[in-house]
PDB file of C-alpha atoms in Angstrom:
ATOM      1  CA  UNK A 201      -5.110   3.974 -12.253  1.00 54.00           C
ATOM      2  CA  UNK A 202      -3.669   3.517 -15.730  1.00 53.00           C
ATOM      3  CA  UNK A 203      -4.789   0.888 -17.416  1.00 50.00           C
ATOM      4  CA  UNK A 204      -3.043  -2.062 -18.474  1.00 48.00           C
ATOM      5  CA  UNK A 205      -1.972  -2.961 -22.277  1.00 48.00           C
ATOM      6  CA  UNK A 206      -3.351  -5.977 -23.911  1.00 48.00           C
ATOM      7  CA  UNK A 207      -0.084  -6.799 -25.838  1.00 50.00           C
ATOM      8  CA  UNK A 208       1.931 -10.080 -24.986  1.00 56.00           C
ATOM      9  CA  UNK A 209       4.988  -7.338 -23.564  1.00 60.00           C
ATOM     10  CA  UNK A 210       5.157  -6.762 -20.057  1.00 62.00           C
ATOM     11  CA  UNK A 211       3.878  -2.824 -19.671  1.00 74.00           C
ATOM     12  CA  UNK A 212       6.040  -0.808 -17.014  1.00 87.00           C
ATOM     13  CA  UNK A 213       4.337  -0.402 -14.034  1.00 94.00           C
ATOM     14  CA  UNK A 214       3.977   3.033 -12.444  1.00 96.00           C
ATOM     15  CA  UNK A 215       4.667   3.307  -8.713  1.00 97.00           C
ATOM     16  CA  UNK A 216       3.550   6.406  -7.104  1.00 98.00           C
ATOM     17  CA  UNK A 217       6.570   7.267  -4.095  1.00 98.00           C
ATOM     18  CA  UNK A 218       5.045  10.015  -1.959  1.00 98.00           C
ATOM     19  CA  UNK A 219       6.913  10.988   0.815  1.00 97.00           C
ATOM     20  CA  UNK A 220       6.507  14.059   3.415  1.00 97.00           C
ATOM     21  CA  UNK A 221       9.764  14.097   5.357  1.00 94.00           C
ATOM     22  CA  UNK A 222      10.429  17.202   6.665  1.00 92.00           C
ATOM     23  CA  UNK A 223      13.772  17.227   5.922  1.00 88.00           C
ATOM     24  CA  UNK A 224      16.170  17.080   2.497  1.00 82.00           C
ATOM     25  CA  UNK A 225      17.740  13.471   3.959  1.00 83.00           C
ATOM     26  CA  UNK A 226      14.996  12.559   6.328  1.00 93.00           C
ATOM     27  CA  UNK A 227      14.697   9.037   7.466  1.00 96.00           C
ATOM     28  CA  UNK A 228      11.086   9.035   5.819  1.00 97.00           C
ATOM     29  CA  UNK A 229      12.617   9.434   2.685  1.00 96.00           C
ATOM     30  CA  UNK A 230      14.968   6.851   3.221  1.00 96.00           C
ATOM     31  CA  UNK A 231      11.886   4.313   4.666  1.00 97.00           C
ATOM     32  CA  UNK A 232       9.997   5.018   1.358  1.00 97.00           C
ATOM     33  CA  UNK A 233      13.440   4.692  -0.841  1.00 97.00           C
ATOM     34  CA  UNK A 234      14.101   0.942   0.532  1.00 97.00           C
ATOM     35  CA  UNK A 235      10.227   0.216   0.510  1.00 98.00           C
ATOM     36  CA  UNK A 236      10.564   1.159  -3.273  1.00 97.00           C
ATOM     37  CA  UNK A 237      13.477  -1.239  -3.639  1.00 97.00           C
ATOM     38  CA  UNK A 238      12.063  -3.837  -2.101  1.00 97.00           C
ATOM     39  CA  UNK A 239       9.102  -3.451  -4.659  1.00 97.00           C
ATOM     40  CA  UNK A 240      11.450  -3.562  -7.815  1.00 95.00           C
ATOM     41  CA  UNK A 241      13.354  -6.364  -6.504  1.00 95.00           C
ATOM     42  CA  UNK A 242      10.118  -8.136  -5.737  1.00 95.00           C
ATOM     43  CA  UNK A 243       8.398  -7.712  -9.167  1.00 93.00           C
ATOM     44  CA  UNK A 244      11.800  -8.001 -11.148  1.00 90.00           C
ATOM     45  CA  UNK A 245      12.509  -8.788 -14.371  1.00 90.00           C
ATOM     46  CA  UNK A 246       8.661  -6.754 -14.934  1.00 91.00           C
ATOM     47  CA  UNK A 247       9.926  -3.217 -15.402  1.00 92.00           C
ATOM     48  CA  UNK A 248       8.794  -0.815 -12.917  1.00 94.00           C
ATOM     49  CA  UNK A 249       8.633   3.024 -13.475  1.00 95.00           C
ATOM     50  CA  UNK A 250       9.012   4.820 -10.198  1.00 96.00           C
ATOM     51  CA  UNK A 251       7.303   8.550  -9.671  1.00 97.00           C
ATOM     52  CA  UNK A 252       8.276  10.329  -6.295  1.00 97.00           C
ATOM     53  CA  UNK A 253       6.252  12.845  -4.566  1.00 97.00           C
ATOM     54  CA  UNK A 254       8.278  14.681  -2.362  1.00 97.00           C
ATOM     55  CA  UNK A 255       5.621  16.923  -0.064  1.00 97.00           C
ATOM     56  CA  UNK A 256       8.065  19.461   0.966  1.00 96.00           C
ATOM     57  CA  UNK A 257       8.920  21.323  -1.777  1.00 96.00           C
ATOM     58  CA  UNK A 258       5.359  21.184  -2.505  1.00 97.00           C
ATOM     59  CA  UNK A 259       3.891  22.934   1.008  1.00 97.00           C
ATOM     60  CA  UNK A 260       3.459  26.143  -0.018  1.00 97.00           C
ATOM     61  CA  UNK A 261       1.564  25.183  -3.137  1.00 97.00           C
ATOM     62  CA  UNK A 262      -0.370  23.061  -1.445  1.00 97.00           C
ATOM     63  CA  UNK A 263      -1.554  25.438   1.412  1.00 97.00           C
ATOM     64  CA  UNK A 264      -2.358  27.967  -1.952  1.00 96.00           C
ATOM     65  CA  UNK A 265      -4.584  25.332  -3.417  1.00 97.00           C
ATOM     66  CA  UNK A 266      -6.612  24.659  -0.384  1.00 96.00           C
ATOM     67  CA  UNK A 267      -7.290  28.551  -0.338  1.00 96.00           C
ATOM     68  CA  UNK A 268      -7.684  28.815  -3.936  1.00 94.00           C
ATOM     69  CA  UNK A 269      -9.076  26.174  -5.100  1.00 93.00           C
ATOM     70  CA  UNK A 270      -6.211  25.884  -8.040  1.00 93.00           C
ATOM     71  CA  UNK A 271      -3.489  24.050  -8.105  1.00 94.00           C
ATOM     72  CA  UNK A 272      -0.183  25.474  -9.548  1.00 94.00           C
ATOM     73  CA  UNK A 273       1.583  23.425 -12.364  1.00 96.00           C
ATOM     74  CA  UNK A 274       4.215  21.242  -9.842  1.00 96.00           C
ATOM     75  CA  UNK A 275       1.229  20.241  -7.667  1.00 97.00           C
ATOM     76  CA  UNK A 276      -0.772  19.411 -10.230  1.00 97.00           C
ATOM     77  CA  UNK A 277       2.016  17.183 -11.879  1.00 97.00           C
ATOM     78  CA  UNK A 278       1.821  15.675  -8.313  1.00 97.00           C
ATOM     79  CA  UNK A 279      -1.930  14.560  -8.635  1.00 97.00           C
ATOM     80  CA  UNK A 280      -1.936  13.645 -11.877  1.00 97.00           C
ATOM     81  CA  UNK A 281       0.989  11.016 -10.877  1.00 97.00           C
ATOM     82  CA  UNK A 282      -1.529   9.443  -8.782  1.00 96.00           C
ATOM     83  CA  UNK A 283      -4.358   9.348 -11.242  1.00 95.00           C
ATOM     84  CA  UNK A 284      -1.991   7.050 -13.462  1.00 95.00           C
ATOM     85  CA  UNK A 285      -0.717   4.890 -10.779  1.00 97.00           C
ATOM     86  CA  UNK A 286      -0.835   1.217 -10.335  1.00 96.00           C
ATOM     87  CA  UNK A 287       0.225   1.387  -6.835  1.00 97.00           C
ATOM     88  CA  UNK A 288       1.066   3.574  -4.184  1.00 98.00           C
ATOM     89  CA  UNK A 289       3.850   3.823  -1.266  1.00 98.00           C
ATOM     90  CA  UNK A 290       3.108   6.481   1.283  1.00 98.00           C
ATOM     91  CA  UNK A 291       5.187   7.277   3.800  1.00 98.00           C
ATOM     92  CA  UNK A 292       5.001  10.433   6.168  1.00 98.00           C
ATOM     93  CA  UNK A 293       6.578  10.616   9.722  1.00 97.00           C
ATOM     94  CA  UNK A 294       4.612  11.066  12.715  1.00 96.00           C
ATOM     95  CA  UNK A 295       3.087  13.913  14.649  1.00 94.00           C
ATOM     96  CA  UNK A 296       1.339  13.648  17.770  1.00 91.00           C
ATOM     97  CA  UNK A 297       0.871  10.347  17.332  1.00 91.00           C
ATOM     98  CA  UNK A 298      -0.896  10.567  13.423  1.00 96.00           C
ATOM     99  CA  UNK A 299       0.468  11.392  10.464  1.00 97.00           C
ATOM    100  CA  UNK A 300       1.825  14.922   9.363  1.00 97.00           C
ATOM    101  CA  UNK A 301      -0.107  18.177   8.633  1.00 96.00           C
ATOM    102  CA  UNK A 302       1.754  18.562   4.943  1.00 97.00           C
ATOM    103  CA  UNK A 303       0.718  14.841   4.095  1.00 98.00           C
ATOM    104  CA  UNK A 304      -3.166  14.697   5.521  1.00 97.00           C
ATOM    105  CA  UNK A 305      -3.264  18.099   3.562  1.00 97.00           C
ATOM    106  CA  UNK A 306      -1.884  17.111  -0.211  1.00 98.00           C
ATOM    107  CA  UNK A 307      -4.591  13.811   0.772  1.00 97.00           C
ATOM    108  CA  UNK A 308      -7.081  16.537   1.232  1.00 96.00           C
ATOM    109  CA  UNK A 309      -6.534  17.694  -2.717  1.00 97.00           C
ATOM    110  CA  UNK A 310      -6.858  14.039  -3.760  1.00 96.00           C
ATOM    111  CA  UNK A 311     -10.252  13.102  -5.471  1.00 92.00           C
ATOM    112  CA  UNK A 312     -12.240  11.074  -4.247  1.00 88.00           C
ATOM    113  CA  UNK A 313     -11.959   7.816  -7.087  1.00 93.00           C
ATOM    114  CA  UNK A 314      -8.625   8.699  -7.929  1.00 96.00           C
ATOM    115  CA  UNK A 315      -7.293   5.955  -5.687  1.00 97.00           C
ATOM    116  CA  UNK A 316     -10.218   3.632  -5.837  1.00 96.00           C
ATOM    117  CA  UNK A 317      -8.791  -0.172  -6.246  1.00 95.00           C
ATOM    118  CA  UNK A 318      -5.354   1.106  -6.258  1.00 97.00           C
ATOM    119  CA  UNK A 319      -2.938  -1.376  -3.880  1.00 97.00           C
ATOM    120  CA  UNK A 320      -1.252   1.502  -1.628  1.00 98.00           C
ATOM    121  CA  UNK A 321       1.405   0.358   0.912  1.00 98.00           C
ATOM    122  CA  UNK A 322       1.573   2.368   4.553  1.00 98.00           C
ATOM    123  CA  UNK A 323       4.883   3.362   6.385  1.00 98.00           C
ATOM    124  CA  UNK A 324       5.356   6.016   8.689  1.00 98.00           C
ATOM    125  CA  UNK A 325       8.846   6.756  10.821  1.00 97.00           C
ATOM    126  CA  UNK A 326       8.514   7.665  14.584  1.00 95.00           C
ATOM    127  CA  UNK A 327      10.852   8.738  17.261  1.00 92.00           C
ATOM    128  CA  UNK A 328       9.289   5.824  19.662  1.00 90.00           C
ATOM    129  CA  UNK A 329       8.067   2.490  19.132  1.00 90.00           C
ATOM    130  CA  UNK A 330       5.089   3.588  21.427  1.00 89.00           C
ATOM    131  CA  UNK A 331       3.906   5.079  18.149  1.00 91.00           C
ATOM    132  CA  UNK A 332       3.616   2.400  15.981  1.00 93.00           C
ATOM    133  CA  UNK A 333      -0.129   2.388  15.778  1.00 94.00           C
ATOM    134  CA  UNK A 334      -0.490   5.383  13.468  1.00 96.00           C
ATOM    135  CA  UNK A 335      -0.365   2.523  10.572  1.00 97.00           C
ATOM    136  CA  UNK A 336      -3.369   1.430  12.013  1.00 96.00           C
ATOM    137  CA  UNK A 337      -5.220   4.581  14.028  1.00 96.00           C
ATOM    138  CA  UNK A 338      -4.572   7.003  11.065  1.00 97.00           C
ATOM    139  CA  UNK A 339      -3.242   5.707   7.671  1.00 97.00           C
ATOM    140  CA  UNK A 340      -5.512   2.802   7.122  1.00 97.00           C
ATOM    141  CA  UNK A 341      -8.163   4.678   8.010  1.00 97.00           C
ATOM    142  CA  UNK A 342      -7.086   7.746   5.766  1.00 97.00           C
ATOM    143  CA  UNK A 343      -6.768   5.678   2.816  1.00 97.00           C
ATOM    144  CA  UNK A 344      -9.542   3.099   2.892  1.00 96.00           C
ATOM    145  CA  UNK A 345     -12.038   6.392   2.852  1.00 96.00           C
ATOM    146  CA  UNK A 346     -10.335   7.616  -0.446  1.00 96.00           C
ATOM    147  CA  UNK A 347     -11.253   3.742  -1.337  1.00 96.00           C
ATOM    148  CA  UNK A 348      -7.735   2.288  -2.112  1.00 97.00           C
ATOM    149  CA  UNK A 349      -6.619  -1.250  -1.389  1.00 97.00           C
ATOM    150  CA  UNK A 350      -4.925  -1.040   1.979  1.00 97.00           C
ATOM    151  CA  UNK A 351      -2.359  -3.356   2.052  1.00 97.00           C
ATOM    152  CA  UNK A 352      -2.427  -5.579   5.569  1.00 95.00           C
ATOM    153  CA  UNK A 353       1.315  -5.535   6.095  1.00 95.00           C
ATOM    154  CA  UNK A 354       2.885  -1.843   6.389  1.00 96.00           C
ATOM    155  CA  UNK A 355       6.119  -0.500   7.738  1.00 98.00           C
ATOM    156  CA  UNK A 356       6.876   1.862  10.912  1.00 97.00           C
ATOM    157  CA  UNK A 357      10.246   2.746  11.630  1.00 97.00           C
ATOM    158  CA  UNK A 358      11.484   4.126  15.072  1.00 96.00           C
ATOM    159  CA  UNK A 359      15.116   5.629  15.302  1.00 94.00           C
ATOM    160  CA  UNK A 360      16.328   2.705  17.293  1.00 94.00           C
ATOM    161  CA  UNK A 361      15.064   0.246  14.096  1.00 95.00           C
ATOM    162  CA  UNK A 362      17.465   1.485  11.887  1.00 95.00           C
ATOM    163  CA  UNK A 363      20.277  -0.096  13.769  1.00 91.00           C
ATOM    164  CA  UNK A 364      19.241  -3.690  13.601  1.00 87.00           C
ATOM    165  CA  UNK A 365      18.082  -6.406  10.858  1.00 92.00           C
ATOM    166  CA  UNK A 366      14.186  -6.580  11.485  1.00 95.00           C
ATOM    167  CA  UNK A 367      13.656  -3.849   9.825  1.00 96.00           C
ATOM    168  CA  UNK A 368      14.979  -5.053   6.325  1.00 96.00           C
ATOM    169  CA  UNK A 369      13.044  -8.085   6.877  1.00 96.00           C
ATOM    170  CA  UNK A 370       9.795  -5.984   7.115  1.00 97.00           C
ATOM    171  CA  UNK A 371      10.726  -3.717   4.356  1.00 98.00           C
ATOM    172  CA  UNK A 372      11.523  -6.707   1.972  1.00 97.00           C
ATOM    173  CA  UNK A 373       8.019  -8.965   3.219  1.00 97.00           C
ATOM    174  CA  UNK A 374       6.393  -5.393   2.438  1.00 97.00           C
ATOM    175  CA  UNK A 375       7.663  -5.035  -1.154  1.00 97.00           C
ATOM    176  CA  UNK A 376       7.088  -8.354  -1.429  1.00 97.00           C
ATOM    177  CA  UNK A 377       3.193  -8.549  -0.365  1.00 96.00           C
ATOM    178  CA  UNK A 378       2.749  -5.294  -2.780  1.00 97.00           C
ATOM    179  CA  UNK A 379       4.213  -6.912  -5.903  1.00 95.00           C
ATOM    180  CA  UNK A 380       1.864 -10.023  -5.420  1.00 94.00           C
ATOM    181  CA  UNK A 381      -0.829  -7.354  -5.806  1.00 91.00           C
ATOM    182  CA  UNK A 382       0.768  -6.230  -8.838  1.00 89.00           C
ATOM    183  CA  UNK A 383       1.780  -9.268 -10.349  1.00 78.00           C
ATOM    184  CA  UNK A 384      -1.767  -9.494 -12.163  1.00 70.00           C
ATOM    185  CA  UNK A 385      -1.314  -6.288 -13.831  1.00 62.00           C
ATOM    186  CA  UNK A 386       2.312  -7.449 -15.459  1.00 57.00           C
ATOM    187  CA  UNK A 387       0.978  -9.376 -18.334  1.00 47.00           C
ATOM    188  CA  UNK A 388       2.951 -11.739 -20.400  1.00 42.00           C
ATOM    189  CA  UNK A 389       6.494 -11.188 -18.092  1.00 45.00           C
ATOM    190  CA  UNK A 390       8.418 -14.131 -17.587  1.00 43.00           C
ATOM    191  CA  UNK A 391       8.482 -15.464 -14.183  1.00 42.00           C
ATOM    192  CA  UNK A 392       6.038 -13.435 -12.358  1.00 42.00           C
ATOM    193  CA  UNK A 393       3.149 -15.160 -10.394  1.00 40.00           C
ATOM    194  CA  UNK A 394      -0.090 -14.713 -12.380  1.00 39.00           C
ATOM    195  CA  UNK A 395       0.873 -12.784 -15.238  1.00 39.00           C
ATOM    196  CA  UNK A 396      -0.045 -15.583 -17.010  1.00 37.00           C
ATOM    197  CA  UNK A 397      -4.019 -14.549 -16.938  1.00 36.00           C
ATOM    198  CA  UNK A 398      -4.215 -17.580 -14.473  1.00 34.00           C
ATOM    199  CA  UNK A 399      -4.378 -15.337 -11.227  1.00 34.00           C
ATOM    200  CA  UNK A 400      -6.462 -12.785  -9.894  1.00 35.00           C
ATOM    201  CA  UNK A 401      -8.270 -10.395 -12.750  1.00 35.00           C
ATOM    202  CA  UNK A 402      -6.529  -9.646 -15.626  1.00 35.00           C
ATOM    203  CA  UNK A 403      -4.644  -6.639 -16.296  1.00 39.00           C
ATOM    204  CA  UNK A 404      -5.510  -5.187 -12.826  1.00 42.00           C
ATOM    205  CA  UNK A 405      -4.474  -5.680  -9.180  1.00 42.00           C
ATOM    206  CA  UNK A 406      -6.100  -8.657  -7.411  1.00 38.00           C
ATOM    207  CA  UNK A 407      -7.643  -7.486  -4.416  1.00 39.00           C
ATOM    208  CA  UNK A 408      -6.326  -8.790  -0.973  1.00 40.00           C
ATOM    209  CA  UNK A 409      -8.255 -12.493   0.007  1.00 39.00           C
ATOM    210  CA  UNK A 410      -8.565 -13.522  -3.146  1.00 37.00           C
ATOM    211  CA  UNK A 411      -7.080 -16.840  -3.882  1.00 38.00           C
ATOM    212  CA  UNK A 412      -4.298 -17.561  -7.324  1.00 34.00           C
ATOM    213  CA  UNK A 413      -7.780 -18.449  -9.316  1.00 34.00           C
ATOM    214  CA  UNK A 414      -9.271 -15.520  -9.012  1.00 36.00           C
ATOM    215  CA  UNK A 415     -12.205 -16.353  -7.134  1.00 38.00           C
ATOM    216  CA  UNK A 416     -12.699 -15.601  -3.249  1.00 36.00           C
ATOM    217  CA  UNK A 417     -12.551 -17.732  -0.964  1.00 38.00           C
ATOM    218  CA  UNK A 418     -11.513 -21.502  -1.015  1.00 36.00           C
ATOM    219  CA  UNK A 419     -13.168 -21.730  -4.916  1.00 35.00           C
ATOM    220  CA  UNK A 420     -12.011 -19.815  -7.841  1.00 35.00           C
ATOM    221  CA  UNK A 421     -14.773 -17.156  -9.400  1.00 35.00           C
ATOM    222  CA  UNK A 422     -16.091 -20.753 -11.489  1.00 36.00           C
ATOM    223  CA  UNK A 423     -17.076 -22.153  -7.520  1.00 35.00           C
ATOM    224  CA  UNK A 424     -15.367 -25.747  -8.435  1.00 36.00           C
ATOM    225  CA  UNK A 425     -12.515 -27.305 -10.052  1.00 38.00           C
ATOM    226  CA  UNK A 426     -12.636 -28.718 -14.044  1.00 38.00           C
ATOM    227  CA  UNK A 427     -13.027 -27.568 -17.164  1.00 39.00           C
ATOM    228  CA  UNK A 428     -15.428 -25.326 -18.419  1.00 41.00           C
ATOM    229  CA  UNK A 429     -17.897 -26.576 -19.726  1.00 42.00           C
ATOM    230  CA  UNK A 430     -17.880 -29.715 -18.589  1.00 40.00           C
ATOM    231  CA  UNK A 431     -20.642 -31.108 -15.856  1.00 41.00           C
ATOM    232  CA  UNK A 432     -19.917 -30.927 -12.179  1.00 40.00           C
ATOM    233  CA  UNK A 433     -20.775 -33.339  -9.507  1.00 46.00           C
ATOM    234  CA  UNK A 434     -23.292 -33.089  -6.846  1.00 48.00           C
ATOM    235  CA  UNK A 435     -22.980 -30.545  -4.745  1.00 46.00           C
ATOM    236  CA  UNK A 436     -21.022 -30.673  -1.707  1.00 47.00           C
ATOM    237  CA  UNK A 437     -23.039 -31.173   1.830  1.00 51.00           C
ATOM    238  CA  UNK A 438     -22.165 -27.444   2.997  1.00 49.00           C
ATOM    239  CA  UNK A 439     -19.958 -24.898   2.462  1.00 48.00           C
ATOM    240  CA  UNK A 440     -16.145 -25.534   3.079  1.00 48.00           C
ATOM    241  CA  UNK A 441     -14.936 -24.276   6.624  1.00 48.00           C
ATOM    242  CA  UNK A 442     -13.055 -20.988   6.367  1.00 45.00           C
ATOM    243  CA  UNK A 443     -10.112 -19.891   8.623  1.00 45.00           C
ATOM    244  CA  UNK A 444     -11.185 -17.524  11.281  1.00 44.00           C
ATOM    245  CA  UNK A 445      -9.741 -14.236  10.883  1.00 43.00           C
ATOM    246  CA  UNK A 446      -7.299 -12.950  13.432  1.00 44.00           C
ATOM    247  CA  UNK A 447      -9.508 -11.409  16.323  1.00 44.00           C
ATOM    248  CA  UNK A 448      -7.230  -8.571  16.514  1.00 46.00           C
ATOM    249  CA  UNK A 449      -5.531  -5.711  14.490  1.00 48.00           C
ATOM    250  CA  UNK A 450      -2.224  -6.775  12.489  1.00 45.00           C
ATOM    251  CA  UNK A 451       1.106  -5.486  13.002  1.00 44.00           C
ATOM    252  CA  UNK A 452       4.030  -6.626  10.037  1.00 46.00           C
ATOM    253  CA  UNK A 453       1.863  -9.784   9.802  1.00 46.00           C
ATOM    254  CA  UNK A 454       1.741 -11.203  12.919  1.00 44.00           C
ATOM    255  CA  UNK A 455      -1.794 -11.220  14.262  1.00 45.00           C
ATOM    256  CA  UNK A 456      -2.261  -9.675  17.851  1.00 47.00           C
ATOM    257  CA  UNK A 457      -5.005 -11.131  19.849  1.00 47.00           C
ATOM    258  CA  UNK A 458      -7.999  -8.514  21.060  1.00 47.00           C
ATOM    259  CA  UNK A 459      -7.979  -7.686  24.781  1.00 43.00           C
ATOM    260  CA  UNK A 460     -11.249  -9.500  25.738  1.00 45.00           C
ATOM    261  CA  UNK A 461      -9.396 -12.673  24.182  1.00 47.00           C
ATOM    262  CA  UNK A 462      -6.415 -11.986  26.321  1.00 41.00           C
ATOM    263  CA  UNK A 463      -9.226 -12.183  29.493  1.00 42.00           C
ATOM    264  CA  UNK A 464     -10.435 -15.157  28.226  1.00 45.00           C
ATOM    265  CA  UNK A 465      -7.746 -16.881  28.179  1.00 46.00           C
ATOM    266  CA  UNK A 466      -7.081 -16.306  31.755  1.00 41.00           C
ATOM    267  CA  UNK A 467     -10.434 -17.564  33.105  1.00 42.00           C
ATOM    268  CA  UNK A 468      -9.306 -21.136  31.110  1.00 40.00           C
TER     269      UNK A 468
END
């Protein structure tokens, strides 16, 4: 992850694209070209410098690094764009209900820090809806092992989605939920949620539950409200109450409940 400049000028922020369609105009490359929209738009007037990764041309070089052990100059172009990213969109389509061969392989050649903290936003295109759940079953999973910041909210796109509204909704609440991760990172630019120093860390992404102060939780990283500095009162009988977290997975932000739940709520 590159890091951020200390100057009072917003610093362009580098957004890593990759993208394994299969195809020259495949509808994965299309999912990961609006996702990247919505991201600009989102984070906008911060400039944003945009780095695609297109797999495809990249397969055979790929396949000759995991038998080599070298990678050849395009691939390793490829890698190093991740190394300097502040964020990632990754989109691949899906195989037997996971993601792609070409994309779990170019993850294989990724080291093992080189996302570590780094926000990364999940999409995936399908045939069915019935395969939705790779977000959850195989991306999440894929990424929070090489350590990055899994956004909650990704993006899976069935043929029949492109026909209809929703799925520009999604894509824009996507871009939307990444850029609030990046916000932190865009010092001094006008007009952008905590790139005042106020929010989250400074100069780097603010990981997800973490509230505008910085601090996790219902009190900022100081515990209470004031000045610093100055005394606080007596402290409070007990700890705040927190919101229970949904008791199931997450799908485009709207929380669905666990199968035992579902049970339980028949015996009431």
């Amino acid at each position: 992850m590159s890091t951020p400049t200390t100057t009072g000028a917003p610093r362009p922020l580098t957004l890593a694209v990759v993208s394994a369609g299969m195809s020259d105009a495949s509808s994965t490359s299309l999912l990961a070209d609006r996702l990247t929209g919505a991201v600009r738009e989102a984070l906008s007037p911060v400039p944003v410098r945009v780095e695609r990764i297109e797999l495809r041309p990249l397969a055979h070089a790929i396949a000759d690094h995991l038998l080599t052990g070298f990678p050849g100059p395009q691939l390793a172009q490829a890698l190093a764009v991740l190394d300097r990213a502040d964020a990632v969109v990754a989109a691949t389509p899906t195989y037997q209900a996971s993601y792609s061969g070409l994309f779990k392989s170019f993850a294989d050649l990724v080291g093992g820090d080189v996302l570590e903290d780094v926000p990364v936003l999940v999409a995936a295109t399908g045939g069915s809806a019935r395969h939705s759940l790779v977000l959850d079953t195989a991306l999440r999973p894929l990424f929070t092992h090489l350590r990055a910041l899994v956004l909650p909210v990704g993006v899976y796109a069935a043929t029949e989605d492109w026909a209809g509204p929703e799925l520009e909704t999604r894509i824009r609440r996507a871009g939307a939920q990444l850029a609030r991760h990046l916000a932190p990172a865009a010092q001094g630019a006008p007009g952008v949620p905590g790139s005042s120093g106020t929010g989250g860390a400074a100069g780097g992404p603010r990981p997800a539950g973490t509230d505008a102060a910085g601090g996790s939780g219902a009190a900022g990283a100081d515990g209470a409200a004031g000045a610093p500095g100055t005394e606080r009162g007596p402290a409070p009988a007990g700890p705040a109450p927190r919101a229970s977290a949904p008791s199931g997975p997450v799908y485009d932000g709207t929380a669905v409940p666990a199968f035992a739940d579902l049970l339980a709520g028949t015996a009431r």
